[in-house]
Amino acid sequence: MDEFALIRRYFASGGAARGDVVLGIGDDAAVLRVPEGHELVVTTDNLVAGVHFPVTLDAESIGYRALAANLSDLAAMGAEPAWALLAITLPEADENWLERFSRGFFRLALQHHVALVGGNVAHGPLNIAVTAHGLIPAGAALKRTGAQPGDAIFVTGHPGDAAAGLKLIQSGHTDLRHACVQRFCFPEPRIAAGVALRGVASSVIDVSDGLLADLSHLLEGGNIGATLELAALPLSADILRMETLGAAREYALSGGDDYELCFTVPQNRLSQLDAVAANSGCSVTRIGTIDAEPGLRMHDANGVVRGVNRAGYRHFS
Ligand code: ADP
Ligand code: MG
């Protein structure tokens, strides 16, 4: 199968059909129409075998996660996904692998009305680069900067599950009926939450490297800090079935790959949070408060305040 047959067979159809795609796959470049009054939000992420996922991971999950990482960045901007490009380097044209990869990619693309409008295929070590384009009403994009002392800190979903799932996968457990394995293989980009947070959140980031690490980016440059409530962390029943409370908290604070949103909301907009939660399709939990003292602190279960290191939470097990 040559490169063109491969593109036709696995990538040329399968995404959403969108009226704003003037010219899609097949020409030298795609032509896309940005609606009046909107801005284009663009992001790219690549997944490298052995770095971002275990080489043996099911290709359906690899295809899904390659797009999910990008849609999660769009979610954190409050954008609605529209178009994607896929540049893939493959060691071989394994039909079974390609079939599963494209199935995973397009499953998520269809869920979010994303059209695949172009890309590239080359021979080489497995590496998948996706560029995603989203749309947002002009001026409405959510940013990492903007949190102020007194703002409440929230997180969507159940951070920690994906890292616990990855540990299971690395020990050979790949059964998707385990919710944590499912959460690593098929994370749900929080697009609806991001859209609902327009005009509500003062700052937003998606959690890909771990809650503490990503929250600390919301504090950069603002001369502000944060105090978290350890007991408020939204741990899932699934992680608590496989880990001690201390270990589950450590996963929630330091594990990666969750693709949840962490965001801040000023006190005078807290009343809008019920509507955000109702429209997000996931839980939204208050985990702390922004304060004027720089640094990250934690109220532990006994109410004692301790400093925490953004990279880790090993001190409290
Ligand atoms: P060019 O040589 O002009 O870069 P290519 O031969 O790489 O064109 O690609 C032919 C067409 O197929 C282009 O429209 C390109 O965007 C599209 N394409 C290539 N690889 C992919 C892919 N993995 N997924 C989607 N579209 C692709
Ligand atoms: Mg090309």
Coordinates of C-alpha atoms and ligand atoms in Angstrom, one line a residue:
M1 CA 0.0 0.0 0.0
D2 CA 1.6 3.3 -1.0
E3 CA 1.2 6.6 0.9
F4 CA -1.7 7.8 -1.1
A5 CA -3.7 4.6 -0.8
L6 CA -3.0 4.6 2.9
I7 CA -4.3 8.2 3.3
R8 CA -7.4 7.4 1.2
R9 CA -8.1 4.2 3.1
Y10 CA -7.6 5.3 6.6
F11 CA -7.8 9.1 6.8
A12 CA -9.6 10.7 3.9
S13 CA -13.1 10.0 5.3
G14 CA -14.2 9.5 8.8
G15 CA -14.2 12.9 10.5
A16 CA -17.2 15.3 10.7
A17 CA -18.6 16.8 7.6
R18 CA -18.5 20.6 8.1
G19 CA -19.8 23.4 5.9
D20 CA -16.9 25.6 6.8
V21 CA -14.4 23.3 5.1
V22 CA -14.0 24.9 1.7
L23 CA -11.4 22.4 0.6
G24 CA -10.3 19.4 2.7
I25 CA -7.9 16.5 2.2
G26 CA -6.5 16.0 -1.3
D27 CA -5.1 19.3 -2.4
D28 CA -1.8 21.0 -1.3
A29 CA -3.5 22.6 1.6
A30 CA -6.9 22.9 3.2
V31 CA -9.1 26.0 2.9
L32 CA -11.2 26.8 5.9
R33 CA -13.8 29.5 6.7
V34 CA -13.7 31.2 10.1
P35 CA -17.1 32.6 10.9
E36 CA -17.7 36.3 11.2
G37 CA -17.0 37.6 14.7
H38 CA -14.9 34.6 15.7
E39 CA -11.2 34.0 16.3
L40 CA -9.2 30.9 15.5
V41 CA -7.6 29.1 18.4
V42 CA -4.7 26.8 17.3
T43 CA -2.7 24.2 19.2
T44 CA -0.4 21.3 18.4
D45 CA 0.9 18.3 20.4
N46 CA 2.8 15.3 19.4
L47 CA 2.8 11.8 20.9
V48 CA 6.1 10.0 20.8
A49 CA 6.0 6.2 21.3
G50 CA 7.7 5.2 24.5
V51 CA 7.6 8.8 25.9
H52 CA 3.9 9.7 25.9
F53 CA 2.5 6.2 25.7
P54 CA 3.8 2.7 26.1
V55 CA 4.8 1.2 22.7
T56 CA 2.4 -1.7 23.2
L57 CA -0.7 0.5 23.9
D58 CA -3.7 -0.4 21.8
A59 CA -3.6 1.7 18.6
E60 CA -7.2 2.8 19.1
S61 CA -6.2 4.5 22.3
I62 CA -3.1 6.1 20.6
G63 CA -5.3 7.6 17.9
Y64 CA -7.9 8.8 20.4
R65 CA -5.3 10.3 22.8
A66 CA -3.4 12.1 20.0
L67 CA -6.5 14.1 19.2
A68 CA -7.7 14.2 22.9
A69 CA -4.5 16.0 24.0
N70 CA -5.1 18.7 21.5
L71 CA -8.9 19.1 22.1
S72 CA -8.1 19.4 25.8
D73 CA -5.9 22.4 25.0
L74 CA -8.8 23.9 23.1
A75 CA -11.1 23.2 26.0
A76 CA -8.8 25.1 28.3
M77 CA -9.1 28.2 26.0
G78 CA -12.9 27.9 26.0
A79 CA -12.9 27.1 22.2
E80 CA -15.1 24.8 20.3
P81 CA -13.1 22.4 18.1
A82 CA -13.5 22.6 14.4
W83 CA -10.6 21.2 12.3
A84 CA -7.5 19.0 12.7
L85 CA -4.4 18.1 10.9
L86 CA -2.6 14.8 11.4
A87 CA 1.1 14.3 10.7
I88 CA 2.2 10.7 11.4
T89 CA 5.5 8.9 11.1
L90 CA 5.1 5.1 11.0
P91 CA 7.7 2.3 11.2
E92 CA 5.5 0.2 8.9
A93 CA 2.1 0.3 7.2
D94 CA 0.5 -2.3 9.5
E95 CA -3.2 -2.4 8.4
N96 CA -4.6 -3.7 11.6
W97 CA -2.7 -1.0 13.5
L98 CA -3.9 1.8 11.1
E99 CA -7.5 0.6 11.2
R100 CA -7.5 0.7 15.0
F101 CA -5.6 4.0 15.2
S102 CA -8.0 5.7 12.8
R103 CA -11.0 4.2 14.6
G104 CA -9.9 5.8 17.9
F105 CA -9.0 9.1 16.2
F106 CA -12.3 9.5 14.4
R107 CA -14.5 8.3 17.3
L108 CA -13.4 11.4 19.3
A109 CA -13.4 13.6 16.2
L110 CA -17.0 12.8 15.5
Q111 CA -18.0 13.3 19.1
H112 CA -16.7 16.9 18.9
H113 CA -17.6 17.6 15.2
V114 CA -14.0 17.8 14.1
A115 CA -13.1 17.5 10.4
L116 CA -9.7 16.1 9.6
V117 CA -8.6 18.4 6.8
G118 CA -5.1 17.3 6.0
G119 CA -1.8 16.0 7.3
N120 CA 1.2 14.0 6.3
V121 CA 2.5 10.4 6.3
A122 CA 6.1 9.5 6.5
H123 CA 8.2 6.4 7.2
G124 CA 10.1 6.5 10.5
P125 CA 9.8 5.9 14.3
L126 CA 6.2 6.0 15.5
N127 CA 5.4 9.7 16.2
I128 CA 2.0 11.3 15.9
A129 CA 1.5 15.1 15.6
V130 CA -1.9 16.6 15.6
T131 CA -2.8 20.3 15.1
A132 CA -6.2 21.2 16.2
H133 CA -8.1 24.4 15.3
G134 CA -11.0 25.7 17.4
L135 CA -13.3 28.7 17.2
I136 CA -14.3 31.2 19.8
P137 CA -16.3 34.5 19.7
A138 CA -13.7 37.3 19.4
G139 CA -12.2 38.3 22.7
A140 CA -13.7 35.4 24.7
A141 CA -10.7 33.1 25.0
L142 CA -9.8 31.9 28.5
K143 CA -6.3 32.3 29.6
R144 CA -3.8 31.1 32.2
T145 CA -3.3 34.5 33.6
G146 CA -6.0 36.4 35.5
A147 CA -6.5 34.7 38.9
Q148 CA -6.7 37.1 41.8
P149 CA -6.5 36.6 45.6
G150 CA -9.8 35.4 46.9
D151 CA -10.7 33.5 43.7
A152 CA -11.9 29.9 44.3
I153 CA -9.9 27.0 42.6
F154 CA -11.8 24.2 40.9
V155 CA -11.0 21.0 39.1
T156 CA -13.3 18.9 36.8
G157 CA -13.6 15.2 37.1
H158 CA -11.4 12.9 39.1
P159 CA -7.7 13.8 38.7
G160 CA -5.3 10.8 39.4
D161 CA -7.4 8.1 37.7
A162 CA -5.4 8.3 34.5
A163 CA -2.0 7.9 36.2
A164 CA -3.3 5.0 38.3
G165 CA -4.6 3.5 35.0
L166 CA -1.2 3.9 33.4
K167 CA 0.4 2.1 36.3
L168 CA -2.1 -0.8 35.7
I169 CA -1.3 -0.8 32.0
Q170 CA 2.4 -0.9 32.7
S171 CA 1.9 -3.9 34.9
G172 CA 0.1 -5.7 32.1
H173 CA -3.5 -4.9 33.0
T174 CA -5.2 -3.6 29.9
D175 CA -8.9 -4.4 30.6
L176 CA -10.9 -1.4 29.7
R177 CA -13.6 -2.4 32.2
H178 CA -11.3 -1.0 34.8
A179 CA -12.4 2.7 35.0
C180 CA -8.8 3.9 35.6
V181 CA -7.5 2.1 32.5
Q182 CA -10.4 3.6 30.5
R183 CA -9.5 7.0 31.8
F184 CA -5.9 6.7 30.6
C185 CA -6.8 5.2 27.3
F186 CA -9.8 7.4 26.5
P187 CA -9.7 10.6 28.4
E188 CA -12.6 13.0 27.8
P189 CA -11.5 16.5 26.7
R190 CA -13.7 18.9 28.8
I191 CA -14.9 21.0 25.8
A192 CA -18.4 21.6 27.3
A193 CA -16.9 22.8 30.6
G194 CA -14.5 25.1 28.7
V195 CA -17.4 26.7 26.8
A196 CA -19.5 27.1 29.9
L197 CA -16.5 28.8 31.7
R198 CA -16.4 31.7 29.2
G199 CA -17.1 34.9 31.1
V200 CA -17.0 33.0 34.4
A201 CA -13.4 31.7 35.0
S202 CA -10.6 34.2 35.7
S203 CA -8.0 31.7 34.6
V204 CA -8.0 28.1 33.1
I205 CA -5.4 25.4 32.3
D206 CA -5.8 21.8 31.3
V207 CA -4.2 19.2 33.6
S208 CA -1.9 17.1 31.6
D209 CA 1.3 17.1 33.7
G210 CA -0.4 16.8 37.1
L211 CA -2.7 19.0 39.2
L212 CA 0.0 20.8 41.3
A213 CA 2.4 21.3 38.3
D214 CA -0.4 22.7 36.1
L215 CA -2.0 24.8 38.9
S216 CA 1.4 26.4 39.5
H217 CA 1.2 27.8 36.0
L218 CA -1.9 29.7 36.9
L219 CA 0.2 31.4 39.7
E220 CA 3.1 32.4 37.5
G221 CA 3.7 36.1 37.1
G222 CA 0.7 37.1 39.2
N223 CA 2.4 37.5 42.5
I224 CA -0.2 35.1 44.0
G225 CA -0.3 31.8 45.6
A226 CA -2.8 29.0 46.4
T227 CA -4.0 27.0 49.4
L228 CA -5.5 23.6 48.6
E229 CA -7.8 21.6 50.9
L230 CA -6.4 18.0 50.9
A231 CA -9.8 16.6 52.0
A232 CA -11.6 18.3 49.1
L233 CA -9.7 16.4 46.3
P234 CA -12.3 14.6 44.2
L235 CA -11.0 11.1 44.4
S236 CA -12.9 8.5 42.4
A237 CA -14.3 5.4 43.9
D238 CA -12.3 3.5 41.3
I239 CA -8.9 4.8 42.5
L240 CA -9.8 4.3 46.1
R241 CA -10.6 0.6 45.4
M242 CA -7.0 0.1 44.1
E243 CA -4.9 2.5 46.2
T244 CA -4.6 3.7 49.8
L245 CA -6.1 7.1 50.5
G246 CA -2.5 8.6 50.7
A247 CA -1.5 7.1 47.4
A248 CA -4.7 8.1 45.7
R249 CA -4.1 11.7 46.8
E250 CA -0.6 11.6 45.5
Y251 CA -1.9 10.4 42.1
A252 CA -4.5 13.2 42.1
L253 CA -1.9 15.9 42.9
S254 CA 1.0 14.7 40.8
G255 CA -0.1 12.1 38.3
G256 CA -0.4 13.2 34.6
D257 CA -2.6 12.5 31.6
D258 CA -5.9 13.5 33.2
Y259 CA -6.9 16.1 30.7
E260 CA -9.2 17.7 33.3
L261 CA -9.6 21.5 33.6
C262 CA -8.2 23.4 36.6
F263 CA -9.7 26.9 36.8
T264 CA -10.3 29.9 39.1
V265 CA -13.5 31.8 39.7
P266 CA -13.9 35.2 41.4
Q267 CA -16.2 35.2 44.4
N268 CA -18.8 37.4 42.7
R269 CA -19.2 34.8 39.9
L270 CA -19.4 31.7 42.1
S271 CA -23.2 31.7 41.8
Q272 CA -22.7 30.8 38.1
L273 CA -20.9 27.6 39.0
D274 CA -24.1 25.6 39.2
A275 CA -24.8 26.3 35.6
V276 CA -21.2 25.5 34.6
A277 CA -21.5 22.1 36.4
A278 CA -24.9 21.4 34.8
N279 CA -23.5 22.0 31.3
S280 CA -20.1 20.3 31.7
G281 CA -21.1 16.7 31.8
C282 CA -18.7 16.0 34.6
S283 CA -18.2 16.9 38.2
V284 CA -16.8 20.3 39.2
T285 CA -15.1 20.4 42.6
R286 CA -13.8 23.3 44.6
I287 CA -10.3 22.4 45.9
G288 CA -8.9 25.6 47.3
T289 CA -8.4 29.3 47.1
I290 CA -6.0 31.8 45.5
D291 CA -4.2 34.0 48.0
A292 CA -1.9 36.9 48.1
E293 CA 1.1 35.0 49.5
P294 CA 3.1 33.4 46.7
G295 CA 3.7 29.6 46.8
L296 CA 1.5 26.5 47.1
R297 CA 0.2 25.4 50.5
M298 CA -2.1 22.6 51.6
H299 CA -4.5 22.3 54.5
D300 CA -4.0 18.7 55.4
A301 CA -6.7 16.5 56.9
N302 CA -6.0 17.8 60.4
G303 CA -6.3 21.4 59.3
V304 CA -2.5 22.0 59.4
V305 CA -1.1 24.1 56.7
R306 CA 2.0 22.8 54.9
G307 CA 4.0 24.0 52.0
V308 CA 4.0 21.7 49.0
N309 CA 6.4 21.3 46.2
R310 CA 4.7 21.7 42.8
A311 CA 6.4 18.5 41.5
G312 CA 5.3 16.2 44.3
Y313 CA 3.2 15.4 47.1
R314 CA 5.2 12.6 48.6
H315 CA 5.2 14.2 52.1
F316 CA 1.7 13.2 53.0
S317 CA 1.1 9.5 52.7
Ligands
ADP1 P1 2.0 17.3 -0.2 O1 3.0 16.5 -0.9 O2 1.4 18.4 -1.1 O3 2.4 17.7 1.1 P2 0.8 14.9 0.6 O4 1.1 13.9 -0.5 O5 1.6 14.9 1.8 O6 0.7 16.3 -0.1 O7 -0.7 14.7 1.0 C1 -1.8 14.6 0.1 C2 -3.0 15.1 0.7 O8 -3.4 14.2 1.7 C3 -2.9 16.5 1.3 O9 -4.2 17.1 1.2 C4 -2.7 16.2 2.8 O10 -3.1 17.2 3.6 C5 -3.5 14.9 3.0 N1 -2.9 14.0 4.0 C6 -1.7 13.5 4.0 N2 -1.5 12.7 5.1 C7 -2.7 12.8 5.9 C8 -3.1 12.2 7.1 N3 -2.3 11.4 7.8 N4 -4.4 12.5 7.5 C9 -5.1 13.3 6.7 N5 -4.8 13.9 5.6 C10 -3.5 13.6 5.1
MG2 MG 2.8 16.5 2.7

